[in-house]
Protein backbone atom coordinates (compact mmCIF):
# COMPACT_ATOMS: atom_id res chain seq x y z
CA UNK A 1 0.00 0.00 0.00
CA UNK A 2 1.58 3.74 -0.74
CA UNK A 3 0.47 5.85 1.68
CA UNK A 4 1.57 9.50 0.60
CA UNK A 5 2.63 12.04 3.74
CA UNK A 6 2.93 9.48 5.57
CA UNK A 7 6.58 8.99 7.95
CA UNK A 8 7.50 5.23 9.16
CA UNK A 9 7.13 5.97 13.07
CA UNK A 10 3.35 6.45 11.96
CA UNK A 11 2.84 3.33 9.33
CA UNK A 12 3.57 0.88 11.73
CA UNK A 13 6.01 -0.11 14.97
CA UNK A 14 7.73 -2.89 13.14
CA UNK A 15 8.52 -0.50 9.70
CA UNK A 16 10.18 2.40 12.36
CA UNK A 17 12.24 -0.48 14.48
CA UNK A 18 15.39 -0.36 12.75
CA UNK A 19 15.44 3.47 11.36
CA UNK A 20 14.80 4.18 15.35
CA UNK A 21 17.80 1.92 16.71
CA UNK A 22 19.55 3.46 13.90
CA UNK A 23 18.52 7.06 14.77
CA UNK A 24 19.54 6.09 18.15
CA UNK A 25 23.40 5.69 17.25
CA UNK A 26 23.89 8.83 16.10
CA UNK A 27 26.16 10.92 18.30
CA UNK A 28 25.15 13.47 19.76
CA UNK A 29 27.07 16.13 18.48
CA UNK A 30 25.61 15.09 14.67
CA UNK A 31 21.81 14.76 16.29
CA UNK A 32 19.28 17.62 15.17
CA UNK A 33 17.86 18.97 18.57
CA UNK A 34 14.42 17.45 19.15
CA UNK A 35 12.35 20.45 19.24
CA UNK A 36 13.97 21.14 15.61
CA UNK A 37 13.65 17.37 14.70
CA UNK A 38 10.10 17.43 15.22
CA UNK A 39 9.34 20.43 12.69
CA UNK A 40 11.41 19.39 9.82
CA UNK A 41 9.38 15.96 10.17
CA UNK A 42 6.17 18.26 10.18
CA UNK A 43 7.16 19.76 7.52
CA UNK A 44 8.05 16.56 5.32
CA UNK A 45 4.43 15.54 6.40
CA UNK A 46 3.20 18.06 4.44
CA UNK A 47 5.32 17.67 1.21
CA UNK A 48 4.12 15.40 -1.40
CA UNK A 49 7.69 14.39 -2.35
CA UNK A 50 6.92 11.92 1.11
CA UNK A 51 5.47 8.85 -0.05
CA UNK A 52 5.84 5.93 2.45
CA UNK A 53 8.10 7.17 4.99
CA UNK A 54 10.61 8.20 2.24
CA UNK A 55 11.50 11.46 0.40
CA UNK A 56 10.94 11.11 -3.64
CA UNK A 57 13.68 13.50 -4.00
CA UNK A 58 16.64 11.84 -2.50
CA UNK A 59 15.40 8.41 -1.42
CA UNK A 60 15.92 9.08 1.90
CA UNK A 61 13.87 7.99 4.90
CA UNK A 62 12.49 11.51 6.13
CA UNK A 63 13.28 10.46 9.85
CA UNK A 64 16.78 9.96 9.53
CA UNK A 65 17.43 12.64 7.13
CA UNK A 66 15.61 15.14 9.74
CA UNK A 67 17.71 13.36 12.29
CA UNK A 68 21.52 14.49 11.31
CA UNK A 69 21.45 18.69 12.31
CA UNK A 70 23.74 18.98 9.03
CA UNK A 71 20.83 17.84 6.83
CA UNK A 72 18.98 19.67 4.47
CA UNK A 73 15.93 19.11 2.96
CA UNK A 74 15.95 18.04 -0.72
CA UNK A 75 12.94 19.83 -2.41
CA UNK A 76 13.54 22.94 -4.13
CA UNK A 77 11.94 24.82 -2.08
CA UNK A 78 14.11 23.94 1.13
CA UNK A 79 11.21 23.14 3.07
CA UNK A 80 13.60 23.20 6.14
């Protein structure tokens, strides 16, 4: 099933298990504040480049792209 907008922490707990562990590892000196975190993945919810937890743009999943503070989003627009 495609399910546009829609990121893999809210598709189901067994899609999100290994992109959070992964998340997770990150140090945290390369880890986007949460606060920050949380907008850019509101923001990806609202793009239509998101379909099933990934971005159409790079191929990225939108949760660990949002995750490294160095990251940019991919749409020409720089959505954040």
């Amino acid at each position: 099933m495609i399910c546009k907008k829609c990121l893999l922490s809210k598709m189901s707990e067994e899609a999100f298990q290994n992109v959070r562990e992964y998340i997770q590892l990150i140090p945290k000196e390369k880890k986007t504040e949460e606060t920050l975190y949380r907008k850019r993945l509101e923001a990806c919810e609202q793009c239509d480049c998101l379909i099933n937890g990934m971005c159409s743009k790079c191929g990225c999943f939108a949760e660990v792209r949002a995750a490294y503070k160095h990251n940019r989003c991919p749409h020409e627009n720089r959505l954040w």
